[in-house]
């Protein structure tokens, strides 16, 4: 539990939050506030400001969608805050939209703070109107007022409040301006006996149909868990989830809704969901037009930069530079930190087949080796990557890269946003698969995770550089990377055929570029790293201890001999290669560490150039490491993890064998 800072000034939160009168404080019990709004409107900044260090980030129960929640004390009362996913509507196109509307309807927070971007007010009010249709107690937070002013917009929040019928508070969250008033308004609204409801109505035939259906639902006395007006509108939109729920209670209601929807489609000659959306936009336009004025339009620095960043030609170049910069930052800084950790712990060898001693000593050495392995992965590579990724994400660069790369990603059944998890896979597959949550459907997340398992992570990169770049040539190492990109594309196309379905189009609002808050970046990095640490470290420690014990007990050698027809016969590798592949299943660097323990540092004494290439190729493609498999199981289940692992293994064996036989003809 943390208390709100006593000081909150413009730039560093240093104005004291005003206290409430006794009659303004809710009588008893905790208060629950839900933050809702579009993506990139500043919800995370407000959430971090309110909750400070008292935050928990995990998944919604049974869902692969991030759930951020925290607490703070306000005038001696505990306030619980839920940061709902950034969404644009309450449709069923994405899991984020479903969990948001289910939370508001079922959990019934005391008040919803709807955060909108003042610089694109009309666009954001589209979602505000949907919240109001649900008839929930709410306060509208018009954030980024500074950006709106820089574009020449002047927003009269009093007029906006009168038009919406709910409290409206202007803020500049990144500087702390208006946040104290926002919290006061939110807490006061909890104690109000009445829930503010809008008197705004849609036009013409749409409002008539809504009222007819609303009255019909009232007579049927349906209790779906949502307001009847909202249910009526969703039925007219032909929302599949709402249709199912209502049909179980009253088939007549669905039939009447279909009749009204068909009548609207006949009049307007377009689908009913499009008709309702058009009415919302028209109403949002009228409200925004009455509450804001625009002086002479000013071209902002962000718009000037966008002429390059999303240019039909230059945009591809700048996107490539962003991706390359992210990778260079991660690998250069990661390798430097990794060397420091490795040198500090150079006295310990994680895998030592000659180790002997009591079982407890063996397990301890193995467990400590897993701890070292975790430290050399999480600290050097994941943290720098997440820091830079958070910067790119919060600055607005991420949406521009995704927009430019959309056409390429569509070829393997994904859209531009899937490029980000794939890039992350070059650092580590675990956080990459975890970050597939940004994609809309389970099918797309699974396709992305499948592609990620073929990307050469930092551990696989170490194998490629140590075996091929040093003992063969840098050109062969680069050739393996090119071959890997080709394999990712081919396997992605095959996976797309195995999982047919309609790909989601890229619908993304490109917000203005901004300089992100360092505190937000650090908190996001810590929350992401913390959740992965709980998964990765136990797997590394337990897996390494088990491998160490197997070495001492001599369990792996018979398995290696059993694998000889594959490793020696098909892949043309030495007999001990079976052991390398077994230990590499725990962590890919173990392939190299075990090889060095067998033959010493001069690996050329034991392997030919062709064998170096084949071993690196197999290490790059075959079964994912234990931590990667663990997170695939967590996100998609055992069946999906087994299928992905089998696809990786078969691909590695087939490609490795072809390379072994083909290269031996001229090398």
XYZ file of C-alpha atoms in Angstrom:
667
model
C 0.000 0.000 0.000
C 1.348 3.403 -0.918
C 0.071 6.875 -0.247
C -0.326 9.463 -2.917
C 2.595 11.857 -2.881
C 1.927 14.812 -0.679
C 3.442 17.119 -3.267
C 2.334 17.405 -6.837
C 3.748 20.267 -8.832
C 3.458 20.847 -12.590
C 6.591 18.953 -13.481
C 7.375 16.807 -10.461
C 4.081 16.374 -8.624
C 4.597 18.875 -5.824
C 1.132 20.293 -5.137
C -0.753 18.896 -2.219
C -3.866 16.929 -3.105
C -6.926 18.721 -1.743
C -8.787 16.998 1.049
C -12.455 16.138 0.812
C -15.241 17.399 2.993
C -16.830 14.804 5.247
C -19.972 14.663 3.130
C -17.833 14.051 0.019
C -16.147 10.922 1.365
C -17.879 7.593 0.617
C -19.450 6.254 3.784
C -17.611 2.951 4.075
C -15.670 0.305 2.224
C -12.912 0.401 -0.321
C -13.251 2.234 -3.623
C -12.504 0.608 -6.980
C -11.548 2.785 -9.948
C -11.207 1.443 -13.500
C -9.120 3.349 -16.058
C -10.550 2.929 -19.555
C -9.754 4.472 -22.913
C -8.004 4.123 -26.248
C -4.391 3.024 -26.488
C -1.691 5.661 -25.930
C -3.892 8.253 -24.241
C -1.892 8.329 -20.988
C -3.686 5.705 -18.878
C -0.403 4.084 -17.839
C 1.018 7.431 -16.719
C -2.028 8.051 -14.514
C -1.971 4.472 -13.223
C 1.727 4.660 -12.311
C 1.209 8.041 -10.662
C -1.640 6.750 -8.512
C -0.262 3.383 -7.473
C 3.488 4.058 -7.333
C 5.307 0.848 -6.396
C 2.158 -0.946 -5.218
C 1.367 -2.646 -8.517
C 0.664 -6.189 -9.659
C 0.888 -7.150 -13.340
C -0.434 -10.520 -14.497
C -3.054 -12.114 -16.708
C -6.797 -11.789 -16.434
C -8.161 -15.097 -15.101
C -8.188 -17.580 -17.971
C -7.095 -14.926 -20.504
C -3.793 -14.041 -22.162
C -4.359 -10.331 -21.614
C -2.295 -8.201 -19.243
C -4.020 -7.123 -16.039
C -2.448 -4.216 -14.147
C -3.822 -3.304 -10.744
C -2.635 -1.368 -7.731
C -3.706 0.485 -4.601
C -3.267 3.832 -2.921
C -4.537 5.563 0.213
C -6.737 8.634 -0.135
C -7.814 10.452 3.037
C -7.377 7.229 4.994
C -9.414 5.181 2.538
C -8.065 2.346 0.378
C -8.562 2.908 -3.348
C -8.075 -0.003 -5.742
C -7.172 0.851 -9.361
C -7.557 -1.389 -12.423
C -5.872 -0.322 -15.668
C -8.035 -1.821 -18.418
C -6.446 -2.646 -21.804
C -6.364 0.193 -24.313
C -9.239 -0.434 -26.729
C -11.325 1.470 -29.268
C -14.711 -0.216 -28.861
C -16.664 -2.858 -26.931
C -16.902 -5.241 -29.883
C -15.714 -8.865 -29.857
C -12.863 -8.414 -32.306
C -10.170 -8.833 -29.642
C -9.753 -10.425 -26.231
C -8.884 -7.006 -24.779
C -12.294 -5.643 -25.748
C -14.088 -8.658 -24.302
C -12.312 -8.639 -20.922
C -12.801 -4.871 -20.574
C -16.539 -4.940 -21.062
C -16.910 -8.102 -18.946
C -15.004 -6.464 -16.109
C -17.111 -3.302 -16.171
C -20.367 -5.266 -16.419
C -19.620 -8.067 -13.952
C -17.224 -6.513 -11.426
C -19.033 -3.153 -11.461
C -16.235 -0.751 -10.416
C -17.361 2.178 -8.291
C -16.309 4.632 -10.985
C -14.754 4.465 -14.449
C -12.245 7.138 -15.400
C -12.423 7.443 -19.163
C -9.110 8.886 -20.350
C -9.276 10.638 -23.733
C -6.637 12.391 -25.822
C -7.570 16.058 -26.090
C -5.649 16.439 -29.359
C -7.974 13.925 -31.097
C -11.093 14.528 -29.028
C -13.679 13.564 -31.621
C -12.020 10.209 -32.327
C -11.770 9.336 -28.623
C -15.379 10.305 -27.864
C -16.464 7.348 -30.011
C -15.420 5.059 -27.137
C -16.727 7.481 -24.499
C -20.226 7.188 -25.951
C -20.051 3.391 -25.712
C -19.092 3.638 -22.048
C -22.033 5.943 -21.468
C -24.345 3.472 -23.200
C -23.404 0.996 -20.462
C -24.726 3.520 -17.897
C -21.745 3.235 -15.556
C -20.637 5.957 -13.116
C -17.794 7.736 -14.871
C -15.525 10.729 -15.024
C -13.973 11.870 -18.300
C -10.293 12.821 -18.128
C -9.286 14.986 -21.104
C -5.553 14.300 -21.111
C -2.690 15.714 -23.205
C -4.133 19.197 -23.147
C -0.646 20.518 -23.907
C -0.563 18.562 -27.175
C -4.031 19.856 -28.052
C -2.903 23.448 -27.470
C 0.218 22.898 -29.583
C -2.096 21.921 -32.449
C -4.199 25.050 -31.960
C -7.145 23.425 -30.138
C -8.901 25.129 -27.237
C -11.207 22.770 -25.320
C -13.975 24.160 -23.139
C -14.317 21.346 -20.593
C -17.376 22.972 -19.004
C -19.263 22.782 -22.303
C -18.030 19.229 -22.776
C -19.231 18.311 -19.280
C -22.655 19.779 -20.004
C -22.907 17.954 -23.334
C -21.860 14.571 -21.917
C -23.645 14.838 -18.597
C -20.666 13.487 -16.643
C -17.789 15.218 -14.802
C -14.917 16.279 -17.089
C -11.397 17.116 -15.873
C -8.555 18.475 -18.094
C -5.078 17.059 -17.347
C -1.496 16.883 -18.523
C -0.713 13.592 -16.799
C 2.950 13.440 -17.696
C 3.467 16.662 -15.717
C 0.936 15.869 -12.984
C -1.366 18.755 -13.903
C -5.022 18.220 -12.986
C -4.549 14.765 -11.491
C -5.439 15.843 -7.962
C -8.731 17.295 -9.211
C -9.366 14.144 -11.242
C -9.078 11.894 -8.189
C -11.277 14.195 -6.121
C -13.974 14.154 -8.820
C -13.741 10.355 -9.062
C -14.055 9.828 -5.316
C -16.952 12.296 -5.060
C -18.814 10.515 -7.879
C -18.713 7.306 -5.833
C -20.717 8.930 -3.034
C -23.306 10.362 -5.425
C -26.665 8.678 -5.170
C -27.308 9.115 -8.883
C -25.303 7.720 -11.743
C -24.833 10.513 -14.305
C -26.477 9.548 -17.552
C -26.270 11.261 -20.878
C -29.298 12.716 -22.569
C -27.622 12.425 -25.953
C -29.562 10.479 -28.519
C -28.716 9.129 -31.935
C -30.484 10.463 -34.967
C -33.438 9.376 -37.042
C -34.269 5.739 -37.590
C -31.402 4.474 -35.413
C -32.635 6.095 -32.207
C -36.189 4.973 -32.997
C -35.010 1.360 -33.396
C -32.921 1.551 -30.208
C -35.894 2.809 -28.182
C -38.249 0.201 -29.645
C -35.845 -2.612 -28.800
C -35.042 -1.114 -25.391
C -38.729 -1.023 -24.473
C -39.170 -4.590 -25.717
C -36.277 -5.776 -23.532
C -37.854 -3.983 -20.564
C -41.123 -5.845 -21.059
C -39.223 -9.151 -21.372
C -37.490 -8.328 -18.067
C -34.133 -9.581 -19.295
C -31.069 -9.431 -17.065
C -27.975 -9.977 -19.214
C -25.715 -8.061 -16.848
C -25.557 -4.915 -18.994
C -27.863 -1.910 -19.307
C -30.811 -2.595 -21.589
C -29.993 0.376 -23.827
C -26.468 -0.971 -24.368
C -27.826 -4.488 -25.029
C -30.321 -3.068 -27.531
C -27.560 -1.276 -29.421
C -25.291 -4.369 -29.436
C -28.170 -6.512 -30.722
C -28.715 -4.056 -33.556
C -24.984 -4.278 -34.283
C -25.368 -8.080 -34.400
C -22.757 -8.619 -31.688
C -22.296 -12.445 -31.535
C -21.601 -12.659 -27.781
C -24.614 -10.558 -26.810
C -26.786 -12.435 -29.310
C -25.885 -15.735 -27.615
C -26.591 -14.425 -24.109
C -29.941 -12.874 -25.040
C -31.042 -15.863 -27.131
C -30.681 -18.144 -24.106
C -33.174 -15.948 -22.237
C -35.474 -14.726 -24.991
C -35.393 -15.832 -28.631
C -38.134 -13.298 -29.373
C -35.798 -10.449 -28.442
C -33.158 -11.582 -30.918
C -35.763 -12.076 -33.638
C -37.168 -8.593 -33.049
C -33.650 -7.123 -33.062
C -32.906 -8.868 -36.387
C -36.121 -7.463 -37.832
C -35.205 -3.911 -36.788
C -31.617 -4.335 -38.042
C -32.819 -5.531 -41.451
C -35.152 -2.543 -41.638
C -32.233 -0.180 -40.943
C -30.111 -1.939 -43.577
C -32.921 -1.593 -46.112
C -33.173 2.152 -45.477
C -29.435 2.921 -45.378
C -28.199 0.206 -47.752
C -25.282 -0.817 -45.522
C -24.649 -3.291 -42.653
C -26.343 -2.457 -39.355
C -23.079 -2.330 -37.359
C -21.768 0.262 -39.807
C -24.971 2.307 -39.455
C -24.671 2.387 -35.647
C -20.954 3.264 -35.853
C -21.760 6.142 -38.220
C -24.322 7.493 -35.740
C -21.766 7.347 -32.918
C -19.207 9.234 -34.988
C -21.806 11.815 -35.982
C -22.745 12.368 -32.326
C -19.083 12.483 -31.283
C -18.489 15.073 -33.995
C -21.335 17.292 -32.755
C -20.168 17.095 -29.137
C -16.528 17.801 -30.031
C -17.468 20.670 -32.340
C -19.452 22.331 -29.567
C -16.688 21.985 -26.971
C -13.551 22.881 -28.877
C -12.313 25.700 -31.046
C -9.348 25.674 -33.341
C -7.225 28.672 -34.116
C -4.836 28.677 -37.064
C -3.638 25.120 -37.508
C -0.040 24.582 -36.449
C 2.113 21.920 -38.067
C 3.793 20.166 -35.165
C 7.271 18.639 -35.092
C 5.622 15.210 -34.930
C 3.785 15.820 -38.199
C 6.975 17.026 -39.855
C 8.797 13.857 -38.755
C 5.908 11.706 -39.974
C 6.533 12.919 -43.508
C 9.676 10.801 -43.316
C 8.695 8.054 -40.852
C 5.600 6.889 -42.784
C 6.697 8.005 -46.252
C 5.952 5.328 -48.932
C 9.694 5.015 -49.626
C 11.725 6.596 -46.806
C 9.459 5.030 -44.192
C 10.868 1.545 -44.886
C 14.385 2.856 -44.398
C 13.574 4.598 -41.098
C 11.683 1.519 -39.839
C 14.697 -0.639 -40.632
C 16.892 1.826 -38.730
C 14.604 1.637 -35.682
C 14.704 -2.178 -35.720
C 18.452 -2.258 -36.317
C 19.027 0.292 -33.560
C 16.962 -1.806 -31.157
C 19.011 -4.923 -31.944
C 22.368 -3.140 -31.817
C 21.472 -1.536 -28.475
C 20.412 -4.919 -27.087
C 23.380 -6.950 -28.305
C 26.137 -4.399 -27.709
C 24.969 -3.477 -24.222
C 23.874 -7.059 -23.527
C 27.207 -8.565 -24.520
C 29.062 -6.011 -22.413
C 26.980 -6.735 -19.299
C 27.079 -10.481 -19.993
C 30.879 -10.423 -20.105
C 30.998 -8.602 -16.782
C 28.749 -11.220 -15.156
C 30.605 -14.096 -16.781
C 33.985 -12.785 -15.663
C 32.684 -12.233 -12.153
C 31.532 -15.861 -12.006
C 34.287 -17.405 -14.130
C 35.231 -19.706 -11.276
C 32.109 -21.786 -11.963
C 31.425 -24.031 -14.957
C 27.687 -24.686 -15.348
C 28.213 -28.035 -17.106
C 31.119 -30.226 -16.093
C 30.794 -33.923 -17.098
C 33.799 -34.874 -14.970
C 32.143 -33.552 -11.799
C 31.889 -36.067 -8.962
C 30.734 -35.899 -5.408
C 27.649 -36.312 -3.246
C 24.284 -35.956 -4.926
C 23.460 -32.784 -2.991
C 26.733 -31.188 -4.080
C 25.984 -32.106 -7.698
C 22.474 -30.667 -7.495
C 23.766 -27.505 -5.829
C 26.369 -26.956 -8.563
C 23.727 -27.525 -11.218
C 21.236 -25.192 -9.549
C 23.869 -22.490 -9.168
C 24.715 -22.937 -12.839
C 21.054 -22.349 -13.689
C 21.097 -19.192 -11.594
C 24.151 -17.950 -13.502
C 22.441 -18.839 -16.795
C 19.375 -16.851 -15.772
C 21.467 -13.853 -14.756
C 23.378 -13.865 -18.036
C 20.073 -13.842 -19.950
C 17.640 -11.641 -17.994
C 20.036 -8.913 -16.876
C 22.181 -8.405 -20.011
C 19.673 -8.856 -22.810
C 16.070 -8.684 -21.611
C 16.322 -5.544 -19.468
C 18.095 -3.376 -22.113
C 15.651 -4.633 -24.736
C 12.617 -3.792 -22.608
C 14.001 -0.341 -21.776
C 14.426 0.527 -25.449
C 11.174 -1.195 -26.433
C 9.284 0.853 -23.815
C 10.893 4.009 -25.172
C 9.924 3.151 -28.754
C 6.424 2.152 -27.650
C 5.706 5.238 -25.532
C 7.282 7.674 -27.980
C 4.992 6.538 -30.818
C 7.718 5.053 -33.023
C 6.327 1.563 -32.532
C 3.043 2.272 -34.311
C 4.879 3.791 -37.262
C 7.172 0.764 -37.691
C 4.177 -1.576 -37.448
C 2.309 0.464 -40.059
C 5.205 0.341 -42.523
C 5.844 -3.410 -42.109
C 2.198 -4.468 -42.319
C 2.236 -5.530 -45.985
C 5.202 -7.867 -45.435
C 3.763 -9.486 -42.287
C 0.409 -10.091 -43.994
C 2.138 -12.654 -46.216
C 2.446 -15.023 -43.254
C -1.020 -14.325 -41.878
C -0.049 -11.586 -39.431
C -0.117 -7.803 -39.413
C 2.432 -5.115 -38.669
C 2.210 -5.311 -34.873
C 3.479 -8.925 -34.991
C 6.860 -7.610 -36.120
C 7.617 -6.390 -32.582
C 7.436 -9.809 -30.863
C 9.450 -11.264 -33.741
C 12.176 -8.654 -33.214
C 12.150 -9.391 -29.511
C 12.794 -13.040 -30.395
C 16.284 -12.097 -31.551
C 17.017 -11.186 -27.931
C 15.122 -13.969 -26.164
C 12.153 -16.132 -27.183
C 10.556 -16.008 -23.724
C 9.714 -12.277 -23.564
C 8.979 -12.362 -27.295
C 6.246 -14.976 -26.902
C 4.983 -13.161 -23.820
C 4.653 -9.963 -25.884
C 2.423 -11.642 -28.527
C -0.415 -10.487 -26.258
C -0.480 -7.277 -28.296
C -2.086 -9.279 -31.144
C -5.873 -9.487 -31.351
C -6.678 -13.203 -31.718
C -5.330 -16.473 -30.335
C -4.667 -17.690 -33.877
C -2.464 -14.683 -34.637
C -0.656 -15.015 -31.305
C 0.005 -18.691 -32.012
C 1.264 -17.982 -35.547
C 3.579 -15.305 -34.160
C 4.864 -17.603 -31.387
C 5.542 -20.297 -33.978
C 7.612 -17.883 -36.084
C 9.470 -16.637 -32.998
C 10.736 -20.131 -32.136
C 12.707 -20.135 -35.400
C 14.335 -16.746 -34.764
C 17.978 -16.973 -33.599
C 17.882 -15.653 -30.030
C 20.995 -14.382 -28.251
C 21.872 -17.921 -27.105
C 21.657 -19.259 -30.661
C 23.629 -16.263 -31.875
C 26.435 -17.239 -29.489
C 26.511 -20.723 -31.064
C 26.586 -19.323 -34.603
C 29.342 -16.824 -33.843
C 31.433 -19.216 -31.741
C 31.242 -22.188 -34.116
C 30.900 -20.715 -37.603
C 32.161 -17.127 -37.548
C 35.351 -18.110 -35.689
C 36.152 -21.552 -37.110
C 34.729 -21.262 -40.662
C 34.104 -17.651 -41.773
C 31.900 -14.666 -41.013
C 30.269 -15.070 -44.434
C 28.990 -18.527 -43.587
C 27.635 -17.127 -40.319
C 25.774 -14.409 -42.224
C 24.521 -17.054 -44.660
C 22.937 -18.921 -41.746
C 21.038 -15.763 -40.756
C 19.779 -15.308 -44.312
C 18.775 -18.976 -44.437
C 16.940 -18.556 -41.131
C 14.869 -15.649 -42.502
C 13.926 -17.833 -45.472
C 12.960 -20.692 -43.135
C 10.829 -18.365 -40.984
C 8.984 -17.219 -44.109
C 8.472 -20.779 -45.446
C 7.379 -22.224 -42.092
C 5.109 -19.234 -41.563
C 3.381 -19.945 -44.875
C 2.997 -23.633 -43.938
C 1.593 -22.719 -40.515
C -0.851 -20.360 -42.210
C -2.152 -23.253 -44.326
C -2.396 -25.475 -41.246
C -4.368 -22.784 -39.376
C -6.575 -21.198 -42.031
C -8.636 -18.223 -41.098
C -9.214 -14.587 -41.819
C -6.337 -12.368 -40.759
C -7.131 -9.271 -38.734
C -6.512 -6.027 -40.550
C -4.171 -3.526 -38.982
C -6.339 -0.929 -37.256
C -4.074 1.356 -35.303
C -4.248 4.986 -34.323
C -0.971 6.783 -34.993
C -0.574 9.211 -32.121
C 1.735 12.182 -32.057
C 5.370 11.525 -31.298
C 6.326 12.467 -27.767
C 9.247 12.272 -25.378
C 8.273 9.503 -22.955
C 8.565 9.766 -19.190
C 11.639 7.998 -17.801
C 9.695 6.886 -14.726
C 7.038 5.221 -16.890
C 9.715 3.452 -18.955
C 11.506 2.140 -15.862
C 8.266 0.958 -14.243
C 7.115 -0.803 -17.409
C 10.530 -2.452 -17.757
C 10.495 -3.614 -14.148
C 6.958 -5.019 -14.350
C 7.704 -6.929 -17.551
C 11.042 -8.241 -16.304
C 9.611 -9.220 -12.927
C 6.880 -11.421 -14.403
C 9.385 -13.214 -16.675
C 11.887 -13.726 -13.880
C 9.332 -15.776 -11.946
C 9.088 -18.143 -14.933
C 12.641 -18.282 -16.294
C 14.755 -18.650 -13.165
C 12.969 -21.708 -11.715
C 13.194 -23.483 -15.101
C 16.897 -22.694 -15.501
C 17.770 -23.714 -11.960
C 15.774 -26.961 -11.971
C 16.786 -27.881 -15.545
C 20.485 -27.255 -14.965
C 20.478 -29.260 -11.732
C 18.786 -32.160 -13.522
C 21.277 -32.120 -16.416
C 24.170 -32.005 -13.947
C 22.796 -35.036 -12.109
C 22.235 -36.940 -15.358
C 25.874 -36.342 -16.300
C 27.168 -37.796 -13.066
C 24.836 -40.789 -13.197
C 25.832 -41.540 -16.805
C 22.266 -41.403 -18.062
C 22.968 -39.296 -21.152
C 25.622 -41.470 -22.790
C 23.285 -44.396 -23.619
C 20.809 -41.908 -25.047
C 23.589 -40.419 -27.159
C 24.492 -43.852 -28.481
C 20.847 -44.494 -29.265
C 20.799 -41.246 -31.275
C 23.886 -42.202 -33.304
C 21.971 -43.233 -36.470
C 20.551 -39.709 -36.561
C 23.539 -37.660 -35.419
C 26.302 -39.704 -37.073
C 24.420 -41.314 -39.968
C 22.136 -38.513 -41.197
C 23.724 -35.355 -39.810
C 27.342 -36.590 -40.161
C 28.297 -35.256 -36.714
C 30.573 -36.873 -34.079
C 29.000 -39.489 -31.773
C 28.966 -37.128 -28.773
C 26.692 -34.695 -30.655
C 23.664 -36.457 -29.170
C 24.661 -35.272 -25.691
C 25.137 -31.719 -27.013
C 21.594 -31.665 -28.388
C 20.137 -33.087 -25.165
C 21.753 -30.510 -22.884
C 20.982 -27.778 -25.416
C 17.281 -28.387 -24.806
C 17.735 -26.741 -21.393
C 19.563 -23.730 -22.760
C 21.210 -23.374 -26.145
C 24.576 -22.135 -24.796
C 24.970 -25.539 -23.126
C 25.737 -26.932 -26.596
C 28.885 -24.825 -26.730
C 29.805 -25.235 -23.055
C 29.529 -29.030 -23.228
C 31.488 -29.164 -26.488
C 34.333 -27.170 -24.937
C 34.360 -29.487 -21.915
C 34.732 -32.481 -24.244
C 37.416 -31.283 -26.685
C 38.930 -28.102 -25.173
C 38.973 -24.604 -26.607
C 40.440 -25.565 -30.008
C 37.245 -26.988 -31.462
C 38.814 -27.411 -34.915
C 40.581 -30.526 -33.588
C 37.224 -32.314 -33.269
C 34.997 -30.857 -35.991
C 35.329 -30.217 -39.708
C 34.070 -26.974 -41.315
C 30.950 -28.791 -42.557
C 30.271 -30.154 -39.060
C 30.653 -26.669 -37.568
C 28.012 -25.340 -39.968
C 25.648 -28.277 -39.481
C 25.930 -28.193 -35.672
C 25.265 -24.436 -35.628
C 22.326 -24.901 -38.009
C 20.813 -27.630 -35.834
C 21.377 -25.570 -32.684
C 19.652 -22.621 -34.366
C 16.551 -24.536 -35.446
C 15.854 -27.526 -33.252
C 13.533 -27.825 -30.235
C 13.130 -24.618 -28.176
C 14.759 -24.388 -24.753
C 12.821 -25.398 -21.633
C 11.939 -21.826 -20.647
C 10.502 -21.157 -24.123
C 8.465 -24.351 -24.029
C 7.243 -23.386 -20.559
C 5.872 -20.043 -21.677
C 4.281 -21.613 -24.789
C 2.494 -24.066 -22.484
C 1.429 -21.204 -20.221
C 0.041 -19.124 -23.084
C -1.268 -21.765 -25.528
C -1.348 -25.153 -23.791
C 0.545 -28.454 -23.985
C -0.857 -29.439 -27.385
C 0.359 -26.267 -29.081
C 3.763 -26.492 -27.375
C 4.162 -30.103 -28.546
C 3.224 -29.234 -32.130
C 5.605 -26.253 -32.244
C 8.468 -28.270 -30.733
C 7.871 -31.111 -33.197
C 7.868 -28.672 -36.137
C 11.165 -27.161 -34.944
C 12.755 -30.574 -34.486
C 11.648 -31.955 -37.861
C 12.775 -28.773 -39.644
C 16.183 -28.925 -37.965
C 16.694 -32.590 -38.834
C 15.602 -32.199 -42.466
C 17.507 -28.965 -43.151
C 20.557 -30.141 -41.169
C 20.739 -33.432 -43.046
C 20.405 -31.745 -46.430
C 23.146 -29.288 -45.466
C 25.434 -32.067 -44.200
C 25.186 -34.104 -47.390
C 25.141 -31.120 -49.728
C 28.076 -29.200 -48.217
C 30.244 -32.325 -47.988
C 30.272 -32.442 -51.792
C 32.332 -29.257 -52.185
C 33.867 -28.455 -48.770
